[in-house]
Short mmCIF file of C-alpha atoms in Angstrom, two decimals:
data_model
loop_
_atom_site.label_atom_id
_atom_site.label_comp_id
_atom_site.label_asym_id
_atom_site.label_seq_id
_atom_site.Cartn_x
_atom_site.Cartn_y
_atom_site.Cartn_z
CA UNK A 285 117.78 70.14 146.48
CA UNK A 286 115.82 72.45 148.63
CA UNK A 287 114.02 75.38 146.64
CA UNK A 288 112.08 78.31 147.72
CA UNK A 289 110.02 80.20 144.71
CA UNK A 290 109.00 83.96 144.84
CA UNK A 291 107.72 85.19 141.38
CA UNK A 292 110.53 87.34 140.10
CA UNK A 293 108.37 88.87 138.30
CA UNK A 294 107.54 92.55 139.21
CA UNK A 295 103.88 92.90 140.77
CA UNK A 296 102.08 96.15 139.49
CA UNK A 297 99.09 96.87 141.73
CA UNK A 298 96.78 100.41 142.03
CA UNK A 299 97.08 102.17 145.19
CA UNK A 300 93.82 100.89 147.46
CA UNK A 301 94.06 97.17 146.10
CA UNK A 302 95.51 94.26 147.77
CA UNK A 303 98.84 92.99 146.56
CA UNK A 304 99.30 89.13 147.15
CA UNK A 305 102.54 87.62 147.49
CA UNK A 306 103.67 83.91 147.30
CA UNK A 307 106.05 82.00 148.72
CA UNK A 308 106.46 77.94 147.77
CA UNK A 309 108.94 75.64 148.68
CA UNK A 310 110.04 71.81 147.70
CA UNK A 311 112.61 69.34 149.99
CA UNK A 312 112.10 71.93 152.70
CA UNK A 313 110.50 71.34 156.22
CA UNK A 314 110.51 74.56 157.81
CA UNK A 315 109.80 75.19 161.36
CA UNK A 316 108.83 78.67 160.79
CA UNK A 317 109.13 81.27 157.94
CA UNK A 318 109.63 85.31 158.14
CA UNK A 319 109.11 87.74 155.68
CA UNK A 320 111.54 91.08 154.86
CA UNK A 321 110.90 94.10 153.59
CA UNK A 322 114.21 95.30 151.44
CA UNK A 323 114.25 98.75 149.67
CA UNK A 324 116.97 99.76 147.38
CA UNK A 325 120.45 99.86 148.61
CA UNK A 326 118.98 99.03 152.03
CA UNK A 327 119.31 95.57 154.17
CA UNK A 328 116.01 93.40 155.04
CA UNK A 329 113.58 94.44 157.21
CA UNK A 330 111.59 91.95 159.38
CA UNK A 331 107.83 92.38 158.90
CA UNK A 332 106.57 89.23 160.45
CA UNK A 333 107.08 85.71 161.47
CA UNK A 334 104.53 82.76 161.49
CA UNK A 335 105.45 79.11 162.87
CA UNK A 336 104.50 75.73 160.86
CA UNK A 337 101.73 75.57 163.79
CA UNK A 338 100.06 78.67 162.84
CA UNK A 339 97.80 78.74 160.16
CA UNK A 340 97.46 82.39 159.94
CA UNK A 341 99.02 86.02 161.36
CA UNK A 342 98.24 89.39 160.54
CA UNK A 343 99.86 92.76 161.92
CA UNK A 344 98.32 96.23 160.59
CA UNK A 345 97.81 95.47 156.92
CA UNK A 346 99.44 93.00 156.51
CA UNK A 347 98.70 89.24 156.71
CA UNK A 348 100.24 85.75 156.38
CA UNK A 349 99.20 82.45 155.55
CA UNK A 350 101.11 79.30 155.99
CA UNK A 351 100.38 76.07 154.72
CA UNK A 352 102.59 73.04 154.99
CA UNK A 353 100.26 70.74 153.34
CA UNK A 354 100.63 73.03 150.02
CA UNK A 355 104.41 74.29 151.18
CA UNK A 356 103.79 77.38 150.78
CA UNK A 357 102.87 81.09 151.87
CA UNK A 358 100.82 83.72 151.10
CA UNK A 359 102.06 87.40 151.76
CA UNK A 360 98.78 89.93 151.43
CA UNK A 361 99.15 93.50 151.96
CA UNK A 362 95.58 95.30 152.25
CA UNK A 363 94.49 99.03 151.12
CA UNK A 364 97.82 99.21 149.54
CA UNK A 365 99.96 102.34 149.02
CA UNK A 366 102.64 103.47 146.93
CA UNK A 367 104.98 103.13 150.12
CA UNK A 368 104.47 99.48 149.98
CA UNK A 369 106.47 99.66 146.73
CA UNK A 370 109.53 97.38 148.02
CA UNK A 371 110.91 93.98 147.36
CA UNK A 372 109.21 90.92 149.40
CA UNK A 373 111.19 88.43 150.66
CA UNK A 374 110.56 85.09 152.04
CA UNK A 375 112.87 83.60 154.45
CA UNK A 376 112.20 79.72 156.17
CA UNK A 377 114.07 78.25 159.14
CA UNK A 378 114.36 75.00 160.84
CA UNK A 379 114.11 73.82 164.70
CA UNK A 380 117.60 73.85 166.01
CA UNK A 381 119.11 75.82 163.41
CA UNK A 382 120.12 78.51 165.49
CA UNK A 383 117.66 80.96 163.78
CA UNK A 384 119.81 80.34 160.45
CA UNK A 385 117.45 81.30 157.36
CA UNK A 386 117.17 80.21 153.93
CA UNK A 387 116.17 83.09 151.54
CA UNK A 388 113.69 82.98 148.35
CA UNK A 389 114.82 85.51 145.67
CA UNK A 390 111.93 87.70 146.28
CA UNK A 391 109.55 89.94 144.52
CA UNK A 392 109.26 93.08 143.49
CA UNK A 393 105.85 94.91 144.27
CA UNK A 394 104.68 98.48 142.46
CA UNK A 395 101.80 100.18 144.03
CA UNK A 396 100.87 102.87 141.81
CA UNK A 397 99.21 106.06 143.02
CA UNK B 1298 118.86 102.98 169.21
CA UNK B 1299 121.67 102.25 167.34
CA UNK B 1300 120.95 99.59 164.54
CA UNK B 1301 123.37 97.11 162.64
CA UNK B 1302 126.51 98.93 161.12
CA UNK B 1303 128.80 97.79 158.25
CA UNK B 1304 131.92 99.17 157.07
CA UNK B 1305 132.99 100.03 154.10
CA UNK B 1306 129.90 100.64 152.92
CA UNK B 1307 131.38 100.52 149.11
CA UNK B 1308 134.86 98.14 148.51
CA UNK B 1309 136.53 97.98 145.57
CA UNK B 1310 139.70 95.75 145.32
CA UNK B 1311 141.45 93.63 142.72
CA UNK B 1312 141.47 90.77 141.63
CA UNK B 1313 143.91 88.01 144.20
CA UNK B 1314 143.83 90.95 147.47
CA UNK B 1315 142.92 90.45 150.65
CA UNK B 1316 140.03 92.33 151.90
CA UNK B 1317 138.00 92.67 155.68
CA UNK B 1318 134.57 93.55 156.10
CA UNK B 1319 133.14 94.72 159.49
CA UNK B 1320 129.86 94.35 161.18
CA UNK B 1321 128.67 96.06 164.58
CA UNK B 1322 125.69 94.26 165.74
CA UNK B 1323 123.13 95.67 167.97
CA UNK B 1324 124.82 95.59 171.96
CA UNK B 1325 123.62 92.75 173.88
CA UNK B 1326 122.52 90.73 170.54
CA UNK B 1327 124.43 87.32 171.22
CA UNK B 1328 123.36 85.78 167.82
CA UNK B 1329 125.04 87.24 164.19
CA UNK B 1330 124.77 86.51 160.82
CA UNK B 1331 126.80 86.91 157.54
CA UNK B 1332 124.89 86.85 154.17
CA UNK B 1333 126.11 87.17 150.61
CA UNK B 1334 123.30 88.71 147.62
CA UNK B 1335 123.86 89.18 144.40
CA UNK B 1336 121.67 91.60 142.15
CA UNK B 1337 118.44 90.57 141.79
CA UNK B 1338 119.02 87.07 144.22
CA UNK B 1339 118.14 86.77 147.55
CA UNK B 1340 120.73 86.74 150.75
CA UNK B 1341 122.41 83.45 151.05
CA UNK B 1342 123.53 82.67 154.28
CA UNK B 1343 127.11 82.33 154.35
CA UNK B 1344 127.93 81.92 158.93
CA UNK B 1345 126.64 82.81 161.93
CA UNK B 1346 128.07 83.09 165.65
CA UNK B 1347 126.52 82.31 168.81
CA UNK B 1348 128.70 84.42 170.85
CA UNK B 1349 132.03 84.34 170.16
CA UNK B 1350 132.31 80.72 168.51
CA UNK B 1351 131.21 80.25 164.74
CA UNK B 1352 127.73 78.09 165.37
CA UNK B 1353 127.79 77.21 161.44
CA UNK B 1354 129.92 77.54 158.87
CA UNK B 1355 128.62 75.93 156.08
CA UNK B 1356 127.31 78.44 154.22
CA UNK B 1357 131.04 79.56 153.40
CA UNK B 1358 131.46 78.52 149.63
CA UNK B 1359 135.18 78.06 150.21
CA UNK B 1360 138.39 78.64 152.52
CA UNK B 1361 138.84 81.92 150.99
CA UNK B 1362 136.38 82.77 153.37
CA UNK B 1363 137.03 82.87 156.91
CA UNK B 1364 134.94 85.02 159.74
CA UNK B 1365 135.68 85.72 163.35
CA UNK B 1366 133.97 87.36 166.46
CA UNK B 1367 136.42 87.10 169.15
CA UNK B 1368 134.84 89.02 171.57
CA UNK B 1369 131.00 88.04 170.80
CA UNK B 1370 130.29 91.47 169.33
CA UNK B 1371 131.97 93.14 166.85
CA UNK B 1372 132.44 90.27 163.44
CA UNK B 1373 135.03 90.34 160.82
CA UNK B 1374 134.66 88.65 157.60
CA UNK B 1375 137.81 88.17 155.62
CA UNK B 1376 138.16 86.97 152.04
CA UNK B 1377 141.56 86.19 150.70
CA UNK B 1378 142.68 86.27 146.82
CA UNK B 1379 139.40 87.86 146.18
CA UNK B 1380 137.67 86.61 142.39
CA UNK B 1381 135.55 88.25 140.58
CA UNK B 1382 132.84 86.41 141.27
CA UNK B 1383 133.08 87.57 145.29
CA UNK B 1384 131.49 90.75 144.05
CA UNK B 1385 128.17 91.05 145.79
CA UNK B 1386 126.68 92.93 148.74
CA UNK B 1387 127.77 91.50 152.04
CA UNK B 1388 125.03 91.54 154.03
CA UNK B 1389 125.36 91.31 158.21
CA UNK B 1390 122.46 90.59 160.81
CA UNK B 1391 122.61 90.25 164.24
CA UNK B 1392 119.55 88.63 167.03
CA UNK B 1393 119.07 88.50 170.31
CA UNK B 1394 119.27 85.10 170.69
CA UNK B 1395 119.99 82.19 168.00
CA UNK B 1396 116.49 81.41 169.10
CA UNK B 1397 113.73 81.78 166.96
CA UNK B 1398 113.14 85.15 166.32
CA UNK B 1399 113.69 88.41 164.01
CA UNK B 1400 116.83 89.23 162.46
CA UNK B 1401 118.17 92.56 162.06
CA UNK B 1402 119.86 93.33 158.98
CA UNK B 1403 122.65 96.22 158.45
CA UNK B 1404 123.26 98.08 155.10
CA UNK B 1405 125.78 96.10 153.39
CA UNK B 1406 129.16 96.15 152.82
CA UNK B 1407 129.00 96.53 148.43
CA UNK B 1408 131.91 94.49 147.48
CA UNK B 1409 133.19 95.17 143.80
CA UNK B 1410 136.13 92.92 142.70
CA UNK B 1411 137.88 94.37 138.94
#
């Protein structure tokens, strides 16, 4: 059955580092894969989107990796702060899908001042 | 602009009753999404409408669940003889297209089932 693994494991990083993220998945063939942002009582919210053609993607701080040879992604956030302090999640998609996504159960990430 | 609204934000019903969730997606979005997470789990996608008609349903774990969008905006997801085990945050998210593309997630509806 298809699986997607995030470490569920909190990740405790000092402000200024950068926190790494991972995302693998098995019986999956995604066409693309997003990552969220979720705080606390709050619904997702979209931080970026890379395509299985894409090797790479980076917006402000933040960066993604994406290899299908490996199935799986790498989530980095540079010069971290203790606003980064969220939950991660990964979300993949297939062609023809209609956009539907299939969520991993995320991690948590502590950036301590 | 006006982003993704859910209502209630915070349901709590008994065990066997019948209870409706709303979603208000952003105007002019024609894609929408339903999503179920439990604590500590991910969303799991439960339906989602391109325009009015449900594109895919088979996220629904049962026929307990039913959803509609009859006027390819506001959705309605409806869970009869609620369980116990419906208790979770229902989570809505609507696109601009069922393209590829980002999704835009409301608050959640926090459903608590005694």
């Amino acid at each position: 059955s298809q699986k997607i693994e995030q470490n569920s494991e909190a990740l405790n990083i000092q402000e200024g580092k950068t926190a790494t993220l991972t995302c693998n998945y098995t019986n999956y063939s995604p066409a693309y894969l997003q990552w969220y942002r979720q705080d606390p009582g709050r619904g997702p919210v979209f931080l970026l989107l890379i395509r299985e053609n894409e090797k790479e993607k980076r917006k402000e701080r933040l960066k993604v990796t994406f290899d299908t040879t490996l199935k799986q992604s790498l989530f980095h956030i540079t010069a971290s702060q203790p606003a980064d302090s969220a939950t991660y999640l990964c979300a993949l998609g297939r062609d023809n899908a209609g956009n539907m996504l299939t969520f991993g159960g995320g991690t948590r990430l502590m950036v301590k001042p | 602009g006006a982003g993704v609204s859910q209502t209630p934000s915070n349901k709590v019903t008994e065990k066997g009753k019948y209870v409706e969730l709303r979603c208000d997606p952003i105007s002019g979005h024609t894609a929408l999404y339903w999503y179920r997470q439990s604590l500590g789990q991910g969303p799991e996608f439960l339906i989602y409408f391109q325009g009015t008609g449900a594109a895919d349903d088979s996220g629904l774990p049962n026929d307990r669940f039913f959803a509609v969008r009859p006027e390819g905006s506001v959705s309605t997801l409806k869970i009869q003889r609620t369980e116990r085990g419906d208790s979770a945050v229902y989570l809505c998210a609507s696109s601009r297209t069922a393209g590829i593309n980002e999704q835009f997630f409301g608050p959640g509806t926090r459903l608590t089932v005694l």
